[in-house]
PDB file of N, CA and C in Angstrom:
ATOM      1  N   UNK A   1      91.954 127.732 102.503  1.00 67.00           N
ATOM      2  CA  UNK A   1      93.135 126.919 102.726  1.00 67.00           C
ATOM      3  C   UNK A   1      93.026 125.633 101.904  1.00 67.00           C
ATOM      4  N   UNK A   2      94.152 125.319 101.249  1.00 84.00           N
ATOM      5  CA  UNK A   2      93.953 124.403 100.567  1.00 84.00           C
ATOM      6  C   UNK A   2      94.384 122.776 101.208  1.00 84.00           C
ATOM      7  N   UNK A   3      93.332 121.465 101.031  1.00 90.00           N
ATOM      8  CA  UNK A   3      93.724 120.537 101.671  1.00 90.00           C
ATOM      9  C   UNK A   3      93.750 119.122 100.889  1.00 90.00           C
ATOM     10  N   UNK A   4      95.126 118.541 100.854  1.00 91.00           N
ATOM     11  CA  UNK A   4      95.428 117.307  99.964  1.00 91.00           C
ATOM     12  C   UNK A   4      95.446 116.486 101.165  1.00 91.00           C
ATOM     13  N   UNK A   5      94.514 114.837 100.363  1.00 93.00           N
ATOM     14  CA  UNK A   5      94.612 113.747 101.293  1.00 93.00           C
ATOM     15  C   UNK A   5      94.889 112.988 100.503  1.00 93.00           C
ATOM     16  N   UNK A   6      95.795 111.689 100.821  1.00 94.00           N
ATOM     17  CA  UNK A   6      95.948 110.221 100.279  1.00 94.00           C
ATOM     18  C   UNK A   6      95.979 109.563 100.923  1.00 94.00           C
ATOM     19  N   UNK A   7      94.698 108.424 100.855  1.00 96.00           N
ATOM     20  CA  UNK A   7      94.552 107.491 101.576  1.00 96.00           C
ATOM     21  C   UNK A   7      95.223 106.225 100.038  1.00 96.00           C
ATOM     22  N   UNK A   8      96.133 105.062 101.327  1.00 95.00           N
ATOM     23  CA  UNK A   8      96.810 104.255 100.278  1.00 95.00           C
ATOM     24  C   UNK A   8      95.506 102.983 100.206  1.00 95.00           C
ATOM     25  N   UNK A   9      96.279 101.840  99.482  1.00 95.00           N
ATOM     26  CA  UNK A   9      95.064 100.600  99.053  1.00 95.00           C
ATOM     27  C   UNK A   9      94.747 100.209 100.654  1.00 95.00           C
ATOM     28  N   UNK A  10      95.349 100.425 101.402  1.00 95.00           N
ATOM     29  CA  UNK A  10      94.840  99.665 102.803  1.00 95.00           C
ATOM     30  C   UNK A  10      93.800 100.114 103.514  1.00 95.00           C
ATOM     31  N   UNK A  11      93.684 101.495 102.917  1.00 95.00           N
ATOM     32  CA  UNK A  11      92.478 102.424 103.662  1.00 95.00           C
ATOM     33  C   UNK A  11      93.208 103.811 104.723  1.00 95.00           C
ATOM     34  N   UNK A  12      94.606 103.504 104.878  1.00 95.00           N
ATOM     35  CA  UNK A  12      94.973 104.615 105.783  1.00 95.00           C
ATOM     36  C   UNK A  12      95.487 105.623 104.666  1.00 95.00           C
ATOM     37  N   UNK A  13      95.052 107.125 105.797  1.00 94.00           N
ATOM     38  CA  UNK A  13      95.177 108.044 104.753  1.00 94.00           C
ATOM     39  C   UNK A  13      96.268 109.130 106.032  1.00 94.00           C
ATOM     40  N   UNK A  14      96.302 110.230 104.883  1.00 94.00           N
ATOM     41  CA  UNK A  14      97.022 111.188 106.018  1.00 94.00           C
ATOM     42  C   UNK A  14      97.013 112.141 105.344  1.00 94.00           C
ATOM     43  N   UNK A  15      96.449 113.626 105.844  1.00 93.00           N
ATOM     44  CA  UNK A  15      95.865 115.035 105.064  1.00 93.00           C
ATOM     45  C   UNK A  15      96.856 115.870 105.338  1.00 93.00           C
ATOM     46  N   UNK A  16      97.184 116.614 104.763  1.00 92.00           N
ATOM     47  CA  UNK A  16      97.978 117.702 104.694  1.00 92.00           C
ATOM     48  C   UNK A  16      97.162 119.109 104.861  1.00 92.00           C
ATOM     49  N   UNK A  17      97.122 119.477 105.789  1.00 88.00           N
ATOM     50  CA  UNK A  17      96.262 121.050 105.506  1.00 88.00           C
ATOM     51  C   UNK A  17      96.940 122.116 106.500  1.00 88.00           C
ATOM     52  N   UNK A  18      96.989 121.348 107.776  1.00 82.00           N
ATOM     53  CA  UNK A  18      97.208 122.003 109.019  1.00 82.00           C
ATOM     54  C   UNK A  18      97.775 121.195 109.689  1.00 82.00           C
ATOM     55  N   UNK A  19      97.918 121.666 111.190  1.00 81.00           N
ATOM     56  CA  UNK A  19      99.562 120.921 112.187  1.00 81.00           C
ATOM     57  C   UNK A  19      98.499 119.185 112.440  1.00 81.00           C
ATOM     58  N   UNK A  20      99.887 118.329 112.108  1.00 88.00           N
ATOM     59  CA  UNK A  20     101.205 118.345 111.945  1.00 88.00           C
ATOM     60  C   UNK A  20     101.945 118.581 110.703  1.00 88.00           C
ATOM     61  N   UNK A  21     100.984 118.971 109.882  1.00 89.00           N
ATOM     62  CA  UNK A  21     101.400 118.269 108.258  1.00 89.00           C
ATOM     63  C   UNK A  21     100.826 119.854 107.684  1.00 89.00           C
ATOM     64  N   UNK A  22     101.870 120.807 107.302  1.00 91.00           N
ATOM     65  CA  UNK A  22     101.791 122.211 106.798  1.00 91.00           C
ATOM     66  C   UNK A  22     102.126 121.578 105.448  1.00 91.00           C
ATOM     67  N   UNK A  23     101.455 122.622 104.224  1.00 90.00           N
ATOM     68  CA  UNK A  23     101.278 122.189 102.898  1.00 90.00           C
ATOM     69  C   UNK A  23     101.959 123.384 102.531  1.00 90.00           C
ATOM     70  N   UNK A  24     103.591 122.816 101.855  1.00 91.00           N
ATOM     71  CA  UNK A  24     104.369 123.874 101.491  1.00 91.00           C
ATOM     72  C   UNK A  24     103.728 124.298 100.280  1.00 91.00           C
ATOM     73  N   UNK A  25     104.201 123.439  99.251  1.00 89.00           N
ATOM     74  CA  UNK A  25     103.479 123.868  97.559  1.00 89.00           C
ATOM     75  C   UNK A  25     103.068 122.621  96.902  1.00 89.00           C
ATOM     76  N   UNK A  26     102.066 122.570  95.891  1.00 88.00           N
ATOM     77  CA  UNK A  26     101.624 121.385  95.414  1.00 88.00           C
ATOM     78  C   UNK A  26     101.596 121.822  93.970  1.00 88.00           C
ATOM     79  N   UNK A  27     102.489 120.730  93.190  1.00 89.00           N
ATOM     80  CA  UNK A  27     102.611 121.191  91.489  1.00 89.00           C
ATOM     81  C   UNK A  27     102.523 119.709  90.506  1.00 89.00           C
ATOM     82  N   UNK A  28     101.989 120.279  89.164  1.00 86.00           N
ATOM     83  CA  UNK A  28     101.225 119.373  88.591  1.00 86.00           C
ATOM     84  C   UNK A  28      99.890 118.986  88.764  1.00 86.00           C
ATOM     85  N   UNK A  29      98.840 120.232  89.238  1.00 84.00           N
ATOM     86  CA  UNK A  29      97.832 119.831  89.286  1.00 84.00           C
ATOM     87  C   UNK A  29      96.514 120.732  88.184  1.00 84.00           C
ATOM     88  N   UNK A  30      97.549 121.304  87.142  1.00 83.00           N
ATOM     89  CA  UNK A  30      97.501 121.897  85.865  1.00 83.00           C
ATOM     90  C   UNK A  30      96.340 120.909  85.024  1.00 83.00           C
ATOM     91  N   UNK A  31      96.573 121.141  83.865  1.00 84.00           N
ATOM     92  CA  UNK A  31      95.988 120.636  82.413  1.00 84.00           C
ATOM     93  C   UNK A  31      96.638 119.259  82.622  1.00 84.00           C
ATOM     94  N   UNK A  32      96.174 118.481  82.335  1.00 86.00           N
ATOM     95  CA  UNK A  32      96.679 117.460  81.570  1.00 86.00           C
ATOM     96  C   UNK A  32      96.967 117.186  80.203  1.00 86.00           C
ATOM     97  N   UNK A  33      97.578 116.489  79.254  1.00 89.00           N
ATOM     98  CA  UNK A  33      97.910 116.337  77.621  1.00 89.00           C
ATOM     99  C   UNK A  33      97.126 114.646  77.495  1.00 89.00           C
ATOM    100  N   UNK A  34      96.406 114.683  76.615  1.00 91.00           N
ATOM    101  CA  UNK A  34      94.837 113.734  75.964  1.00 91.00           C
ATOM    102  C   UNK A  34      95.437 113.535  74.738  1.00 91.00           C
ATOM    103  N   UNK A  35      95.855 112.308  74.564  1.00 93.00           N
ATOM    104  CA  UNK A  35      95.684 111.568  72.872  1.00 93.00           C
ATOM    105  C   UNK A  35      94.290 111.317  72.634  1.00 93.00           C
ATOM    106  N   UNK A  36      93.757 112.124  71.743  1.00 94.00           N
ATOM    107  CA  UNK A  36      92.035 111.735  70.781  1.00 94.00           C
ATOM    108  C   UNK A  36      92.584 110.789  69.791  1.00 94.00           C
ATOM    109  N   UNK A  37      91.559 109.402  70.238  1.00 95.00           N
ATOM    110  CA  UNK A  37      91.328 108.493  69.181  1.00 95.00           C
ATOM    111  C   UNK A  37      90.397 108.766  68.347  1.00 95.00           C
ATOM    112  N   UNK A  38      90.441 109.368  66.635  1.00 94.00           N
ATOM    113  CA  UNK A  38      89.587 109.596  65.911  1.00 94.00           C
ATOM    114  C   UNK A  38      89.139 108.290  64.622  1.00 94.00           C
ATOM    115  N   UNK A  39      88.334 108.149  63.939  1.00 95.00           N
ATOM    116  CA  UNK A  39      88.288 107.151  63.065  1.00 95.00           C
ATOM    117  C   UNK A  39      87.239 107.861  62.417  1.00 95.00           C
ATOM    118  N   UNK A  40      88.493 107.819  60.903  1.00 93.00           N
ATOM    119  CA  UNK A  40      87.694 108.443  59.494  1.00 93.00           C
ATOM    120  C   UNK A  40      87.068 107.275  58.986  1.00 93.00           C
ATOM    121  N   UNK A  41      86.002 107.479  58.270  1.00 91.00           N
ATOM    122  CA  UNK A  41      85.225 106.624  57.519  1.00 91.00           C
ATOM    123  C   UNK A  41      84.787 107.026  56.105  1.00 91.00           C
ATOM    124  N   UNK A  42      85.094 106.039  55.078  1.00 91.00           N
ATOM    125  CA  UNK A  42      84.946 106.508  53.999  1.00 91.00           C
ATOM    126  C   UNK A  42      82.887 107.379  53.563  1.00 91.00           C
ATOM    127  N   UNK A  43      83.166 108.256  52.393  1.00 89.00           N
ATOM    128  CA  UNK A  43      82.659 108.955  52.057  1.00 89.00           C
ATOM    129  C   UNK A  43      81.955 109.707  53.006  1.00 89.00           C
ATOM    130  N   UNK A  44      82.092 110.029  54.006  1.00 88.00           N
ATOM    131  CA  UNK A  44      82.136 111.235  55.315  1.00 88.00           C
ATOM    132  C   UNK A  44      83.034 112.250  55.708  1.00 88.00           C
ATOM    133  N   UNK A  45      82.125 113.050  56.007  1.00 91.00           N
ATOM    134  CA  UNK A  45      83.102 114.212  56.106  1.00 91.00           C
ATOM    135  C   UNK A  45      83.628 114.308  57.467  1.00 91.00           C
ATOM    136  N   UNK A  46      84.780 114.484  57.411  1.00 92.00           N
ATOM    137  CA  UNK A  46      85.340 114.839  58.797  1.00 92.00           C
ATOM    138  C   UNK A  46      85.388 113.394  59.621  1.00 92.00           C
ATOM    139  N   UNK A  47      85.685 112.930  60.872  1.00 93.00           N
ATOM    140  CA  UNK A  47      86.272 112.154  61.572  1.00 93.00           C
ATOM    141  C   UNK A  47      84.975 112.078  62.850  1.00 93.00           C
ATOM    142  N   UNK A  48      84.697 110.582  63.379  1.00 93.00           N
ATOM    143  CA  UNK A  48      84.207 110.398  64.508  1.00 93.00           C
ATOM    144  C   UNK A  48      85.264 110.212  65.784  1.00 93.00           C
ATOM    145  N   UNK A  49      84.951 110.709  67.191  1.00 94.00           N
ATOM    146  CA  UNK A  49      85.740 110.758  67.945  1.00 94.00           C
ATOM    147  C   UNK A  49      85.045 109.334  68.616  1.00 94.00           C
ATOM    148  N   UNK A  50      86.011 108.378  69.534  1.00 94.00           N
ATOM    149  CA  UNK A  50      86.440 107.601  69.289  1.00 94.00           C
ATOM    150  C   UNK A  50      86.624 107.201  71.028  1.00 94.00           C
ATOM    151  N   UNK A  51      87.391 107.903  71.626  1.00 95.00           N
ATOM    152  CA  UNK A  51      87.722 108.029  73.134  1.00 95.00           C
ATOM    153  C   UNK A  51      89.370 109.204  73.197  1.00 95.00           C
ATOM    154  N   UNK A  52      89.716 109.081  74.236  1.00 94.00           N
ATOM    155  CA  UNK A  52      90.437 109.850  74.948  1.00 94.00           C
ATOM    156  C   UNK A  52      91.040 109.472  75.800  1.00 94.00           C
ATOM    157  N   UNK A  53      92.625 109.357  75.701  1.00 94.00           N
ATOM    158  CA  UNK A  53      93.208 108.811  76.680  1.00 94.00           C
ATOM    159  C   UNK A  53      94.117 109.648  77.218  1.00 94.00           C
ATOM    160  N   UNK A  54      94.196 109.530  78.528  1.00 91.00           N
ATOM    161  CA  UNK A  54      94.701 110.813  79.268  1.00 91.00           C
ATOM    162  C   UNK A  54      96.587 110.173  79.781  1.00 91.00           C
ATOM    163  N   UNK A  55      97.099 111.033  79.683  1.00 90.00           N
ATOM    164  CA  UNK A  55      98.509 110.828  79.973  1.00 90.00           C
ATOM    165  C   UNK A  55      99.102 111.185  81.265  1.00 90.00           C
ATOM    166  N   UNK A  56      99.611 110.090  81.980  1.00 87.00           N
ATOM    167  CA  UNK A  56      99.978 110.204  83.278  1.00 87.00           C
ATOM    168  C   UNK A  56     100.519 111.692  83.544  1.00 87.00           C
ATOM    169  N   UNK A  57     100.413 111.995  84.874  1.00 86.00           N
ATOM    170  CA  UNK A  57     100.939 113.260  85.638  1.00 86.00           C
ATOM    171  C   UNK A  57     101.884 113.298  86.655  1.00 86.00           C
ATOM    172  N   UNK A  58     102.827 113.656  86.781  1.00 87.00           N
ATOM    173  CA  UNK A  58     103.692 113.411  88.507  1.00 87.00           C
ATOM    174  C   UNK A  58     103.177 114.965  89.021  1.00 87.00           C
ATOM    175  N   UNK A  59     102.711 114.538  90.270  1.00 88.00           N
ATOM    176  CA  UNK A  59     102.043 115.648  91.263  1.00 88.00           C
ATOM    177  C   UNK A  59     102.837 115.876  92.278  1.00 88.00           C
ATOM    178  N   UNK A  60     103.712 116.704  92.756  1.00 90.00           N
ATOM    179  CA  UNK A  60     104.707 117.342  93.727  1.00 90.00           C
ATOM    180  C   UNK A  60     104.293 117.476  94.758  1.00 90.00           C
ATOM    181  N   UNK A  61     104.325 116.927  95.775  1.00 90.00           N
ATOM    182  CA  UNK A  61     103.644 118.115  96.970  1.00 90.00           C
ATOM    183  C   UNK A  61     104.857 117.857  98.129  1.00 90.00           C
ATOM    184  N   UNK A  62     105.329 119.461  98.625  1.00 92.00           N
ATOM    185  CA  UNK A  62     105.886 119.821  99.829  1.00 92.00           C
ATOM    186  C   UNK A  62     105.570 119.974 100.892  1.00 92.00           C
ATOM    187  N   UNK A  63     105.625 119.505 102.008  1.00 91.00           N
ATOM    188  CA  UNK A  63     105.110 119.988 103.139  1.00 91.00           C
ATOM    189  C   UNK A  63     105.940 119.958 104.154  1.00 91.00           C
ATOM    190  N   UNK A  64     105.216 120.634 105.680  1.00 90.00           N
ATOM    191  CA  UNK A  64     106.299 120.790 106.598  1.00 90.00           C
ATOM    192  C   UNK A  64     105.749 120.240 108.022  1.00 90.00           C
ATOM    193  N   UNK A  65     106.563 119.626 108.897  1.00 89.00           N
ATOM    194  CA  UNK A  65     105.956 118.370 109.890  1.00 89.00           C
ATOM    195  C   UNK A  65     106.570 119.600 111.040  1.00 89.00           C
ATOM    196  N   UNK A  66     104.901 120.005 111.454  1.00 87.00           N
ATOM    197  CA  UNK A  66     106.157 120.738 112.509  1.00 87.00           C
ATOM    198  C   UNK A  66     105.363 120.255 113.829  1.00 87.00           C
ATOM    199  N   UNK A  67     106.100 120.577 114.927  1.00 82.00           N
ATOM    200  CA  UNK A  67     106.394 120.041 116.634  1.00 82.00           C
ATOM    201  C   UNK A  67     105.174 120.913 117.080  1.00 82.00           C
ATOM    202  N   UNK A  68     104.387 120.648 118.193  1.00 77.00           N
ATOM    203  CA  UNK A  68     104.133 121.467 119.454  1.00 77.00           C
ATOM    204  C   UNK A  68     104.605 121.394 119.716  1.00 77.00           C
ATOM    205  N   UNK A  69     104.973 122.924 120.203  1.00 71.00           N
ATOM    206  CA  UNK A  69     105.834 123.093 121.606  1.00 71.00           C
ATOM    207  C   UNK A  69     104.780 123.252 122.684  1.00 71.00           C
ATOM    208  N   UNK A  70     103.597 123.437 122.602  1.00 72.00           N
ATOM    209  CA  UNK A  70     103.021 123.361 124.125  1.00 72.00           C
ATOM    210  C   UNK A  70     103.103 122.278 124.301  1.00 72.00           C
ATOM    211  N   UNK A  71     102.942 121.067 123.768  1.00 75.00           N
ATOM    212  CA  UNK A  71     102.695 119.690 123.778  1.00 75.00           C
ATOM    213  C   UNK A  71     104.250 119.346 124.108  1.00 75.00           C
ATOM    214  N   UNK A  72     105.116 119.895 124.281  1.00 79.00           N
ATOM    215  CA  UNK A  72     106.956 119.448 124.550  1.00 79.00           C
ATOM    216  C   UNK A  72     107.127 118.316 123.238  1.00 79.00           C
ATOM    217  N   UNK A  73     106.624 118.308 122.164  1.00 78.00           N
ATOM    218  CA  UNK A  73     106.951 117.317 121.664  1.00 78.00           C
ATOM    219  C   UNK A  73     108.729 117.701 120.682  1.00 78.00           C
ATOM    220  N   UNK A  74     109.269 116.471 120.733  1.00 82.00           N
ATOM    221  CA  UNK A  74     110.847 116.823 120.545  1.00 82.00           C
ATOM    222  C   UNK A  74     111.218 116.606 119.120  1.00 82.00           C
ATOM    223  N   UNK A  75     112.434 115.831 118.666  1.00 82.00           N
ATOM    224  CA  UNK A  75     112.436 116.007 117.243  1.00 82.00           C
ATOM    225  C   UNK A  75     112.436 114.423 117.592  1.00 82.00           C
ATOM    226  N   UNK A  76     112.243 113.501 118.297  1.00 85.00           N
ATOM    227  CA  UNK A  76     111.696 112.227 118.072  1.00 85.00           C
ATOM    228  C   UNK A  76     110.455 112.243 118.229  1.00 85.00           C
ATOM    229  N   UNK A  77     109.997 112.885 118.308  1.00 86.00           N
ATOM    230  CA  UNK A  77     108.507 113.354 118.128  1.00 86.00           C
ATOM    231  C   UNK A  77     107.641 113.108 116.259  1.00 86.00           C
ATOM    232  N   UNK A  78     108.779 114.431 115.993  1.00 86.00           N
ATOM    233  CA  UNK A  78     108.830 114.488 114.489  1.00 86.00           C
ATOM    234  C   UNK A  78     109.340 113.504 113.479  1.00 86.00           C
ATOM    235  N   UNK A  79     110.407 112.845 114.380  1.00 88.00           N
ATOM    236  CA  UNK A  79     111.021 111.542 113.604  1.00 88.00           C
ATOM    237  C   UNK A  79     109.748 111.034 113.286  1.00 88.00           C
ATOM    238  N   UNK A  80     109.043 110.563 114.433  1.00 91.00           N
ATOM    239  CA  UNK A  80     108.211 109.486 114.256  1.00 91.00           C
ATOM    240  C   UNK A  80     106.548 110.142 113.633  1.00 91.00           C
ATOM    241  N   UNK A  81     106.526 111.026 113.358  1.00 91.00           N
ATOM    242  CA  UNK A  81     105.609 111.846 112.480  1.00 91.00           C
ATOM    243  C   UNK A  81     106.135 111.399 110.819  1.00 91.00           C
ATOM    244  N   UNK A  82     107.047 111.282 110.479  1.00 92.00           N
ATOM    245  CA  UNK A  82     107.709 111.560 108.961  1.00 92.00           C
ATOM    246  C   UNK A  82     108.042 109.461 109.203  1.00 92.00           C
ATOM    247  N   UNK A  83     107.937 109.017 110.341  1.00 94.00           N
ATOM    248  CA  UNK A  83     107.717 107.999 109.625  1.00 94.00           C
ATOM    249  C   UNK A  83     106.609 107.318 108.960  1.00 94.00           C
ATOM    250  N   UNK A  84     105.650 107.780 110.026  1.00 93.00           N
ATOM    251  CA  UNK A  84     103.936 107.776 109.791  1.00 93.00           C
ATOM    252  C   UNK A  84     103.662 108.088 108.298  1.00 93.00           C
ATOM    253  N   UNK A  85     103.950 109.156 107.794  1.00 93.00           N
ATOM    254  CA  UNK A  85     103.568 109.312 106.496  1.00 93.00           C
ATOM    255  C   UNK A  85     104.404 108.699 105.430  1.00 93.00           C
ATOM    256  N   UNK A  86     105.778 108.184 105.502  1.00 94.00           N
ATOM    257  CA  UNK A  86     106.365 107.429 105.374  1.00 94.00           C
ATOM    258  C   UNK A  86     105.944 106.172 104.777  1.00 94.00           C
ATOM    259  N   UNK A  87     105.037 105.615 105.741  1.00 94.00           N
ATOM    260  CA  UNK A  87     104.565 104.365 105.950  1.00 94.00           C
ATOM    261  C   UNK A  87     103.598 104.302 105.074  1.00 94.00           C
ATOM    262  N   UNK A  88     102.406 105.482 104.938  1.00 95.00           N
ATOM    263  CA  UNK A  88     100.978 105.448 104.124  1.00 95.00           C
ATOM    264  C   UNK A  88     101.251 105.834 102.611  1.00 95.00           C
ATOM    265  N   UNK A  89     102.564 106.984 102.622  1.00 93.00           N
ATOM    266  CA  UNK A  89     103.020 106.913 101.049  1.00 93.00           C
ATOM    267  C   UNK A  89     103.688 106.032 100.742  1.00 93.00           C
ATOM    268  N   UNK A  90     103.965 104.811 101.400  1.00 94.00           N
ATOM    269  CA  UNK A  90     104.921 104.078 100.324  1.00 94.00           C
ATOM    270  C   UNK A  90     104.322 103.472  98.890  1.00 94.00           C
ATOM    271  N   UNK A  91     105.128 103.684  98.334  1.00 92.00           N
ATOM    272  CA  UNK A  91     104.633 102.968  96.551  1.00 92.00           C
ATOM    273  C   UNK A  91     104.656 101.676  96.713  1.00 92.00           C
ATOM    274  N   UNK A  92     105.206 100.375  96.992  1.00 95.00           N
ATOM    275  CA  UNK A  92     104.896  99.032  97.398  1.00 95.00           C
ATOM    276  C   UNK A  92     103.835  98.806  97.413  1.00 95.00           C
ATOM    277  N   UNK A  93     102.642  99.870  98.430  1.00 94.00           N
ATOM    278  CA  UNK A  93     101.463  99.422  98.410  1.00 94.00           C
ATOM    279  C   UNK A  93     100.604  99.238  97.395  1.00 94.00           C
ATOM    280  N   UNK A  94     101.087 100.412  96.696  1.00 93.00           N
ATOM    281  CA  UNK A  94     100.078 100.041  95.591  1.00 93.00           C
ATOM    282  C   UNK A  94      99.799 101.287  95.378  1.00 93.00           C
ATOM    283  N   UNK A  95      98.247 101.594  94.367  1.00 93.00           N
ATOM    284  CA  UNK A  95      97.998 103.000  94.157  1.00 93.00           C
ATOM    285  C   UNK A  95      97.082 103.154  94.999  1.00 93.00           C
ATOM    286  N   UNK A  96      96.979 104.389  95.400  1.00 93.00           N
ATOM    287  CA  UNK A  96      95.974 105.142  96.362  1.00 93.00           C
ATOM    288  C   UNK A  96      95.335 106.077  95.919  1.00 93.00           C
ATOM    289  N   UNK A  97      94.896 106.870  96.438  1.00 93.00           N
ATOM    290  CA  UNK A  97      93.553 107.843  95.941  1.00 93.00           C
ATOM    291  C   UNK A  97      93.894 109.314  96.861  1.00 93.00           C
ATOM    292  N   UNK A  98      94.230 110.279  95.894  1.00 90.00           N
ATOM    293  CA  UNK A  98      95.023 112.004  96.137  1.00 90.00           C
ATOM    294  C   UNK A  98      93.482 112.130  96.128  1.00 90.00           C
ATOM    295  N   UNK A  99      92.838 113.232  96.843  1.00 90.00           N
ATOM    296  CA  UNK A  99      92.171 114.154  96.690  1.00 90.00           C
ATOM    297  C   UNK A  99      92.255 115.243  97.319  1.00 90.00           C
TER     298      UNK A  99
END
């Protein structure tokens, strides 16, 4: 089973794997595309590499907030589930850390 967490700059995190937080699909977590900085130098053959800079990614992820029902929990239940994560993904904070 596959399991994504992001904890934001404050330290709170919130995982996606299993209930409450079902992991529909997660995309963009492919190849990335790398500009190589090379630098030719005269009377040498060929090029020294230099560094590597990696080019941002947008990473998708779907998921689904679902209720106990043994637990009677209602759809203000769930409201307040989707605000929770709400709260730890917001971008304001800053960047956080996917793993």
């Amino acid at each position: 089973m596959e399991t994504v967490e992001f904890t934001n700059s404050l330290g709170q995190s919130v995982k996606f794997a299993d209930a409450p937080f079902f992991i529909q699909s997660v995309t963009g977590l492919g190849d990335v595309s790398a500009n190589i900085q090379l630098q030719k130098s005269a009377y040498n053959d060929g090029s020294s590499f230099i560094d590597a800079l990696l080019s941002e990614r947008e990473i998708g992820l779907e998921f689904l907030i679902v209720a106990n029902a043994e637990a009677k929990e209602t759809y203000g239940d769930v409201s307040r589930m989707r605000e929770y994560v709400a709260s730890i993904l917001n971008p304001k904070l800053g960047p956080g850390v996917l793993t």
